[in-house]
Amino acid sequence: MAFILPDLPFSKDALGSHMSAETLDFHHGKHHRAYVDKTNELLAEQELEGASLVEVIRRAGDGGERALFNNSAQLWNHSFFWQCLAAPDGQCPTGRLAELIDDSFGTTDSMLAALKEEAVGHFSNGWAWLVLDGGKLSITSLHDSDTPVVHEGMKPLLTLDVWEHAYYIDYRNARPDYVEGVLSNIVNWEFVAQNLDGQGISRADQSA
Ligand code: FE
């Protein structure tokens, strides 16, 4: 048994010009797949049957196994990221999610502005996150492969991949245009709202 590349939860052309089928071919089909393959390769000698991806990430982090941590964490981060996206349909946060956003940021627009600023300002590779921390929403970013899976109390709601491989085809080097295009148009707010139950980490987990 081994870890697998999860299917995209939408068709390759569903995100329109905000994230093209060609980007998804590379980002999901090559980059994400490479993290899956490398994780499996690094685990080839180990008895994996039934182990969860989250357990592997935490064990690799605790044990200082950098290559295994980087690849397995990226496997999880991307598996979570795809679920955060949906076809552009004028969607916006509603219900309890909208209330929590208003409590922490004033308005959805203010929250989005803060998340965009974090994503654009994050130096080099990494991920911008909207998280639930102690019952409140907050915005942060993590470097390289780092992941909420290994941060106690950080419950992931929404992420945006700001590695250059996420935008070089559709946006060249223009990270601000990518951030704007995705966060203003193709966020799956229903998935974000689901994660208010604190179980977001399990939604991108899998068993080998
Ligand atoms: Fe990526």
PDB file of C-alpha atoms and ligand atoms in Angstrom:
ATOM      1  CA  MET A   1       0.000   0.000   0.000  1.00  0.00           C
ATOM      2  CA  ALA A   2       1.031   3.548  -0.520  1.00  0.00           C
ATOM      3  CA  PHE A   3      -0.258   7.079  -0.406  1.00  0.00           C
ATOM      4  CA  ILE A   4      -2.139   8.254  -3.485  1.00  0.00           C
ATOM      5  CA  LEU A   5      -2.612  11.484  -5.411  1.00  0.00           C
ATOM      6  CA  PRO A   6      -6.183  12.558  -4.561  1.00  0.00           C
ATOM      7  CA  ASP A   7      -8.337  13.502  -7.560  1.00  0.00           C
ATOM      8  CA  LEU A   8      -9.140  17.182  -7.991  1.00  0.00           C
ATOM      9  CA  PRO A   9     -12.596  17.908  -6.533  1.00  0.00           C
ATOM     10  CA  PHE A  10     -13.564  19.832  -9.724  1.00  0.00           C
ATOM     11  CA  SER A  11     -12.989  19.453 -13.460  1.00  0.00           C
ATOM     12  CA  LYS A  12      -9.725  20.812 -14.848  1.00  0.00           C
ATOM     13  CA  ASP A  13     -11.406  23.688 -16.677  1.00  0.00           C
ATOM     14  CA  ALA A  14     -13.809  24.581 -13.836  1.00  0.00           C
ATOM     15  CA  LEU A  15     -11.731  27.453 -12.453  1.00  0.00           C
ATOM     16  CA  GLY A  16     -11.585  29.325 -15.752  1.00  0.00           C
ATOM     17  CA  SER A  17      -8.875  31.893 -16.277  1.00  0.00           C
ATOM     18  CA  HIS A  18      -8.307  32.222 -12.518  1.00  0.00           C
ATOM     19  CA  MET A  19      -6.485  28.893 -12.582  1.00  0.00           C
ATOM     20  CA  SER A  20      -6.154  27.242 -15.965  1.00  0.00           C
ATOM     21  CA  ALA A  21      -6.316  23.572 -16.889  1.00  0.00           C
ATOM     22  CA  GLU A  22      -2.659  23.847 -17.906  1.00  0.00           C
ATOM     23  CA  THR A  23      -1.717  25.099 -14.435  1.00  0.00           C
ATOM     24  CA  LEU A  24      -3.668  22.228 -12.882  1.00  0.00           C
ATOM     25  CA  ASP A  25      -1.950  19.742 -15.225  1.00  0.00           C
ATOM     26  CA  PHE A  26       1.402  20.903 -13.886  1.00  0.00           C
ATOM     27  CA  HIS A  27       0.542  21.811 -10.306  1.00  0.00           C
ATOM     28  CA  HIS A  28      -1.641  18.797  -9.515  1.00  0.00           C
ATOM     29  CA  GLY A  29      -0.415  16.374 -12.157  1.00  0.00           C
ATOM     30  CA  LYS A  30       3.314  16.979 -11.756  1.00  0.00           C
ATOM     31  CA  HIS A  31       4.180  18.938  -8.593  1.00  0.00           C
ATOM     32  CA  HIS A  32       1.627  17.357  -6.257  1.00  0.00           C
ATOM     33  CA  ARG A  33       2.234  13.923  -7.810  1.00  0.00           C
ATOM     34  CA  ALA A  34       5.979  14.301  -7.241  1.00  0.00           C
ATOM     35  CA  TYR A  35       5.379  14.863  -3.504  1.00  0.00           C
ATOM     36  CA  VAL A  36       3.247  11.698  -3.405  1.00  0.00           C
ATOM     37  CA  ASP A  37       5.851   9.641  -5.268  1.00  0.00           C
ATOM     38  CA  LYS A  38       8.755  10.946  -3.205  1.00  0.00           C
ATOM     39  CA  THR A  39       6.894  10.318   0.070  1.00  0.00           C
ATOM     40  CA  ASN A  40       6.214   6.735  -0.995  1.00  0.00           C
ATOM     41  CA  GLU A  41       9.809   6.283  -2.138  1.00  0.00           C
ATOM     42  CA  LEU A  42      11.135   7.515   1.219  1.00  0.00           C
ATOM     43  CA  LEU A  43       8.761   5.182   3.042  1.00  0.00           C
ATOM     44  CA  ALA A  44       9.454   2.190   0.806  1.00  0.00           C
ATOM     45  CA  GLU A  45      11.484   0.352   3.424  1.00  0.00           C
ATOM     46  CA  GLN A  46       8.930   0.890   6.192  1.00  0.00           C
ATOM     47  CA  GLU A  47       5.867  -1.121   7.142  1.00  0.00           C
ATOM     48  CA  LEU A  48       3.161   1.392   6.257  1.00  0.00           C
ATOM     49  CA  GLU A  49      -0.066  -0.552   6.177  1.00  0.00           C
ATOM     50  CA  GLY A  50      -2.790   1.565   7.800  1.00  0.00           C
ATOM     51  CA  ALA A  51      -0.501   4.475   8.740  1.00  0.00           C
ATOM     52  CA  SER A  52      -2.101   7.859   8.223  1.00  0.00           C
ATOM     53  CA  LEU A  53      -0.475  10.693   6.338  1.00  0.00           C
ATOM     54  CA  VAL A  54      -0.911  12.993   9.348  1.00  0.00           C
ATOM     55  CA  GLU A  55       0.924  10.474  11.566  1.00  0.00           C
ATOM     56  CA  VAL A  56       3.757  10.229   9.036  1.00  0.00           C
ATOM     57  CA  ILE A  57       4.107  14.043   8.871  1.00  0.00           C
ATOM     58  CA  ARG A  58       4.179  14.428  12.664  1.00  0.00           C
ATOM     59  CA  ARG A  59       6.612  11.560  13.121  1.00  0.00           C
ATOM     60  CA  ALA A  60       8.927  12.940  10.423  1.00  0.00           C
ATOM     61  CA  GLY A  61       8.740  16.405  11.990  1.00  0.00           C
ATOM     62  CA  ASP A  62       9.510  15.091  15.490  1.00  0.00           C
ATOM     63  CA  GLY A  63      12.296  12.857  14.207  1.00  0.00           C
ATOM     64  CA  GLY A  64      13.981  15.521  12.112  1.00  0.00           C
ATOM     65  CA  GLU A  65      13.514  13.519   8.893  1.00  0.00           C
ATOM     66  CA  ARG A  66      13.589  16.593   6.664  1.00  0.00           C
ATOM     67  CA  ALA A  67      13.047  15.016   3.242  1.00  0.00           C
ATOM     68  CA  LEU A  68      10.166  12.889   4.474  1.00  0.00           C
ATOM     69  CA  PHE A  69       8.652  15.834   6.340  1.00  0.00           C
ATOM     70  CA  ASN A  70       8.900  18.163   3.338  1.00  0.00           C
ATOM     71  CA  ASN A  71       7.336  15.730   0.886  1.00  0.00           C
ATOM     72  CA  SER A  72       4.600  14.337   3.122  1.00  0.00           C
ATOM     73  CA  ALA A  73       3.656  17.815   4.392  1.00  0.00           C
ATOM     74  CA  GLN A  74       3.428  19.069   0.816  1.00  0.00           C
ATOM     75  CA  LEU A  75       1.284  16.040  -0.062  1.00  0.00           C
ATOM     76  CA  TRP A  76      -1.111  17.084   2.722  1.00  0.00           C
ATOM     77  CA  ASN A  77      -0.940  20.860   2.044  1.00  0.00           C
ATOM     78  CA  HIS A  78      -1.892  20.396  -1.617  1.00  0.00           C
ATOM     79  CA  SER A  79      -4.618  17.862  -0.769  1.00  0.00           C
ATOM     80  CA  PHE A  80      -6.140  20.527   1.499  1.00  0.00           C
ATOM     81  CA  PHE A  81      -5.571  23.361  -0.973  1.00  0.00           C
ATOM     82  CA  TRP A  82      -7.558  21.806  -3.854  1.00  0.00           C
ATOM     83  CA  GLN A  83     -10.560  21.422  -1.572  1.00  0.00           C
ATOM     84  CA  CYS A  84     -10.388  25.157  -0.828  1.00  0.00           C
ATOM     85  CA  LEU A  85     -11.178  25.941  -4.485  1.00  0.00           C
ATOM     86  CA  ALA A  86     -14.400  25.854  -6.499  1.00  0.00           C
ATOM     87  CA  ALA A  87     -15.750  27.163  -9.794  1.00  0.00           C
ATOM     88  CA  PRO A  88     -16.438  30.922  -9.771  1.00  0.00           C
ATOM     89  CA  ASP A  89     -20.103  31.347  -8.893  1.00  0.00           C
ATOM     90  CA  GLY A  90     -20.232  34.574  -6.898  1.00  0.00           C
ATOM     91  CA  GLN A  91     -19.698  32.584  -3.688  1.00  0.00           C
ATOM     92  CA  CYS A  92     -18.993  34.318  -0.389  1.00  0.00           C
ATOM     93  CA  PRO A  93     -18.875  33.384   3.302  1.00  0.00           C
ATOM     94  CA  THR A  94     -22.281  32.968   4.950  1.00  0.00           C
ATOM     95  CA  GLY A  95     -23.788  31.960   8.299  1.00  0.00           C
ATOM     96  CA  ARG A  96     -21.515  31.288  11.260  1.00  0.00           C
ATOM     97  CA  LEU A  97     -18.396  31.700   9.126  1.00  0.00           C
ATOM     98  CA  ALA A  98     -19.485  35.198   8.084  1.00  0.00           C
ATOM     99  CA  GLU A  99     -20.221  36.056  11.732  1.00  0.00           C
ATOM    100  CA  LEU A 100     -16.797  34.867  12.898  1.00  0.00           C
ATOM    101  CA  ILE A 101     -15.134  36.799  10.083  1.00  0.00           C
ATOM    102  CA  ASP A 102     -17.014  39.948  11.099  1.00  0.00           C
ATOM    103  CA  ASP A 103     -16.050  39.417  14.764  1.00  0.00           C
ATOM    104  CA  SER A 104     -12.346  39.126  13.944  1.00  0.00           C
ATOM    105  CA  PHE A 105     -11.937  41.412  10.937  1.00  0.00           C
ATOM    106  CA  GLY A 106     -14.999  43.673  10.727  1.00  0.00           C
ATOM    107  CA  THR A 107     -16.040  42.594   7.233  1.00  0.00           C
ATOM    108  CA  THR A 108     -15.310  39.871   4.695  1.00  0.00           C
ATOM    109  CA  ASP A 109     -13.570  42.460   2.532  1.00  0.00           C
ATOM    110  CA  SER A 110     -11.251  43.390   5.409  1.00  0.00           C
ATOM    111  CA  MET A 111     -10.460  39.730   6.056  1.00  0.00           C
ATOM    112  CA  LEU A 112      -9.725  39.172   2.368  1.00  0.00           C
ATOM    113  CA  ALA A 113      -7.544  42.277   2.230  1.00  0.00           C
ATOM    114  CA  ALA A 114      -5.530  40.992   5.211  1.00  0.00           C
ATOM    115  CA  LEU A 115      -5.201  37.507   3.739  1.00  0.00           C
ATOM    116  CA  LYS A 116      -4.108  38.943   0.371  1.00  0.00           C
ATOM    117  CA  GLU A 117      -1.527  41.126   2.110  1.00  0.00           C
ATOM    118  CA  GLU A 118      -0.166  38.113   4.003  1.00  0.00           C
ATOM    119  CA  ALA A 119      -0.036  36.010   0.819  1.00  0.00           C
ATOM    120  CA  VAL A 120       1.612  38.701  -1.297  1.00  0.00           C
ATOM    121  CA  GLY A 121       4.040  39.712   1.455  1.00  0.00           C
ATOM    122  CA  HIS A 122       5.148  36.186   2.357  1.00  0.00           C
ATOM    123  CA  PHE A 123       8.833  35.981   1.462  1.00  0.00           C
ATOM    124  CA  SER A 124       9.629  33.245  -1.052  1.00  0.00           C
ATOM    125  CA  ASN A 125       7.851  29.859  -1.019  1.00  0.00           C
ATOM    126  CA  GLY A 126       5.074  28.971   1.366  1.00  0.00           C
ATOM    127  CA  TRP A 127       1.399  29.038   2.206  1.00  0.00           C
ATOM    128  CA  ALA A 128      -0.994  31.712   3.469  1.00  0.00           C
ATOM    129  CA  TRP A 129      -3.549  30.439   5.979  1.00  0.00           C
ATOM    130  CA  LEU A 130      -6.841  31.416   7.527  1.00  0.00           C
ATOM    131  CA  VAL A 131      -6.993  29.422  10.745  1.00  0.00           C
ATOM    132  CA  LEU A 132      -9.106  28.942  13.823  1.00  0.00           C
ATOM    133  CA  ASP A 133      -6.977  29.465  16.901  1.00  0.00           C
ATOM    134  CA  GLY A 134      -8.569  29.383  20.335  1.00  0.00           C
ATOM    135  CA  GLY A 135     -12.054  30.006  18.906  1.00  0.00           C
ATOM    136  CA  LYS A 136     -10.978  33.090  16.934  1.00  0.00           C
ATOM    137  CA  LEU A 137     -10.068  33.412  13.262  1.00  0.00           C
ATOM    138  CA  SER A 138      -6.589  34.528  12.382  1.00  0.00           C
ATOM    139  CA  ILE A 139      -4.327  34.891   9.389  1.00  0.00           C
ATOM    140  CA  THR A 140      -0.789  33.654   9.140  1.00  0.00           C
ATOM    141  CA  SER A 141       1.660  32.170   6.673  1.00  0.00           C
ATOM    142  CA  LEU A 142       4.062  29.264   6.882  1.00  0.00           C
ATOM    143  CA  HIS A 143       7.316  28.782   5.003  1.00  0.00           C
ATOM    144  CA  ASP A 144       8.124  26.132   2.418  1.00  0.00           C
ATOM    145  CA  SER A 145       6.420  22.850   3.364  1.00  0.00           C
ATOM    146  CA  ASP A 146       5.505  23.872   6.913  1.00  0.00           C
ATOM    147  CA  THR A 147       1.937  22.894   7.777  1.00  0.00           C
ATOM    148  CA  PRO A 148      -0.736  23.375  10.459  1.00  0.00           C
ATOM    149  CA  VAL A 149      -0.555  19.581  10.930  1.00  0.00           C
ATOM    150  CA  VAL A 150       2.460  20.123  13.205  1.00  0.00           C
ATOM    151  CA  HIS A 151       1.302  23.329  14.913  1.00  0.00           C
ATOM    152  CA  GLU A 152      -0.614  22.591  18.103  1.00  0.00           C
ATOM    153  CA  GLY A 153      -3.945  24.423  18.229  1.00  0.00           C
ATOM    154  CA  MET A 154      -3.785  25.740  14.647  1.00  0.00           C
ATOM    155  CA  LYS A 155      -6.970  24.541  12.969  1.00  0.00           C
ATOM    156  CA  PRO A 156      -6.829  25.129   9.198  1.00  0.00           C
ATOM    157  CA  LEU A 157      -9.813  26.697   7.456  1.00  0.00           C
ATOM    158  CA  LEU A 158      -8.402  27.962   4.138  1.00  0.00           C
ATOM    159  CA  THR A 159      -5.029  28.038   2.449  1.00  0.00           C
ATOM    160  CA  LEU A 160      -3.406  29.592  -0.579  1.00  0.00           C
ATOM    161  CA  ASP A 161      -0.267  28.124  -2.130  1.00  0.00           C
ATOM    162  CA  VAL A 162       2.168  30.959  -2.846  1.00  0.00           C
ATOM    163  CA  TRP A 163       4.963  28.839  -4.265  1.00  0.00           C
ATOM    164  CA  GLU A 164       5.862  30.218  -7.695  1.00  0.00           C
ATOM    165  CA  HIS A 165       4.835  26.888  -9.253  1.00  0.00           C
ATOM    166  CA  ALA A 166       1.248  27.831  -8.327  1.00  0.00           C
ATOM    167  CA  TYR A 167       1.122  30.849 -10.640  1.00  0.00           C
ATOM    168  CA  TYR A 168       3.961  30.995 -13.158  1.00  0.00           C
ATOM    169  CA  ILE A 169       1.888  29.670 -16.067  1.00  0.00           C
ATOM    170  CA  ASP A 170      -1.206  31.874 -15.658  1.00  0.00           C
ATOM    171  CA  TYR A 171       0.310  34.940 -14.022  1.00  0.00           C
ATOM    172  CA  ARG A 172       4.054  34.742 -14.821  1.00  0.00           C
ATOM    173  CA  ASN A 173       5.788  36.382 -11.839  1.00  0.00           C
ATOM    174  CA  ALA A 174       2.760  38.425 -10.722  1.00  0.00           C
ATOM    175  CA  ARG A 175       1.887  36.909  -7.356  1.00  0.00           C
ATOM    176  CA  PRO A 176      -0.485  39.792  -6.452  1.00  0.00           C
ATOM    177  CA  ASP A 177      -2.634  39.074  -9.543  1.00  0.00           C
ATOM    178  CA  TYR A 178      -2.754  35.361  -8.695  1.00  0.00           C
ATOM    179  CA  VAL A 179      -3.693  36.061  -5.075  1.00  0.00           C
ATOM    180  CA  GLU A 180      -6.433  38.457  -6.177  1.00  0.00           C
ATOM    181  CA  GLY A 181      -7.726  36.094  -8.866  1.00  0.00           C
ATOM    182  CA  VAL A 182      -8.036  33.131  -6.524  1.00  0.00           C
ATOM    183  CA  LEU A 183      -9.188  34.755  -3.281  1.00  0.00           C
ATOM    184  CA  SER A 184     -11.767  37.011  -4.934  1.00  0.00           C
ATOM    185  CA  ASN A 185     -13.266  34.395  -7.242  1.00  0.00           C
ATOM    186  CA  ILE A 186     -12.672  30.700  -6.648  1.00  0.00           C
ATOM    187  CA  VAL A 187     -12.657  30.027  -2.909  1.00  0.00           C
ATOM    188  CA  ASN A 188     -14.876  27.154  -1.785  1.00  0.00           C
ATOM    189  CA  TRP A 189     -16.409  28.939   1.221  1.00  0.00           C
ATOM    190  CA  GLU A 190     -18.580  25.909   1.990  1.00  0.00           C
ATOM    191  CA  PHE A 191     -15.427  23.868   2.583  1.00  0.00           C
ATOM    192  CA  VAL A 192     -13.963  26.688   4.694  1.00  0.00           C
ATOM    193  CA  ALA A 193     -17.152  26.779   6.783  1.00  0.00           C
ATOM    194  CA  GLN A 194     -17.078  22.988   7.235  1.00  0.00           C
ATOM    195  CA  ASN A 195     -13.628  23.311   8.796  1.00  0.00           C
ATOM    196  CA  LEU A 196     -15.038  25.423  11.636  1.00  0.00           C
ATOM    197  CA  ASP A 197     -15.688  22.061  13.308  1.00  0.00           C
ATOM    198  CA  GLY A 198     -11.918  21.936  13.951  1.00  0.00           C
ATOM    199  CA  GLN A 199     -11.521  18.791  11.838  1.00  0.00           C
ATOM    200  CA  GLY A 200      -9.841  20.423   8.818  1.00  0.00           C
ATOM    201  CA  ILE A 201      -6.639  18.406   9.274  1.00  0.00           C
ATOM    202  CA  SER A 202      -8.552  15.154   8.803  1.00  0.00           C
ATOM    203  CA  ARG A 203     -10.064  16.337   5.490  1.00  0.00           C
ATOM    204  CA  ALA A 204      -6.738  16.054   3.672  1.00  0.00           C
ATOM    205  CA  ASP A 205      -5.574  12.963   5.533  1.00  0.00           C
ATOM    206  CA  GLN A 206      -5.439   9.481   4.015  1.00  0.00           C
ATOM    207  CA  SER A 207      -4.297   6.024   5.010  1.00  0.00           C
ATOM    208  CA  ALA A 208      -1.485   4.184   3.283  1.00  0.00           C
TER     209      ALA A 208
HETATM  210 FE    FE B   1       2.056  23.935  -4.855  1.00  0.00          FE
END
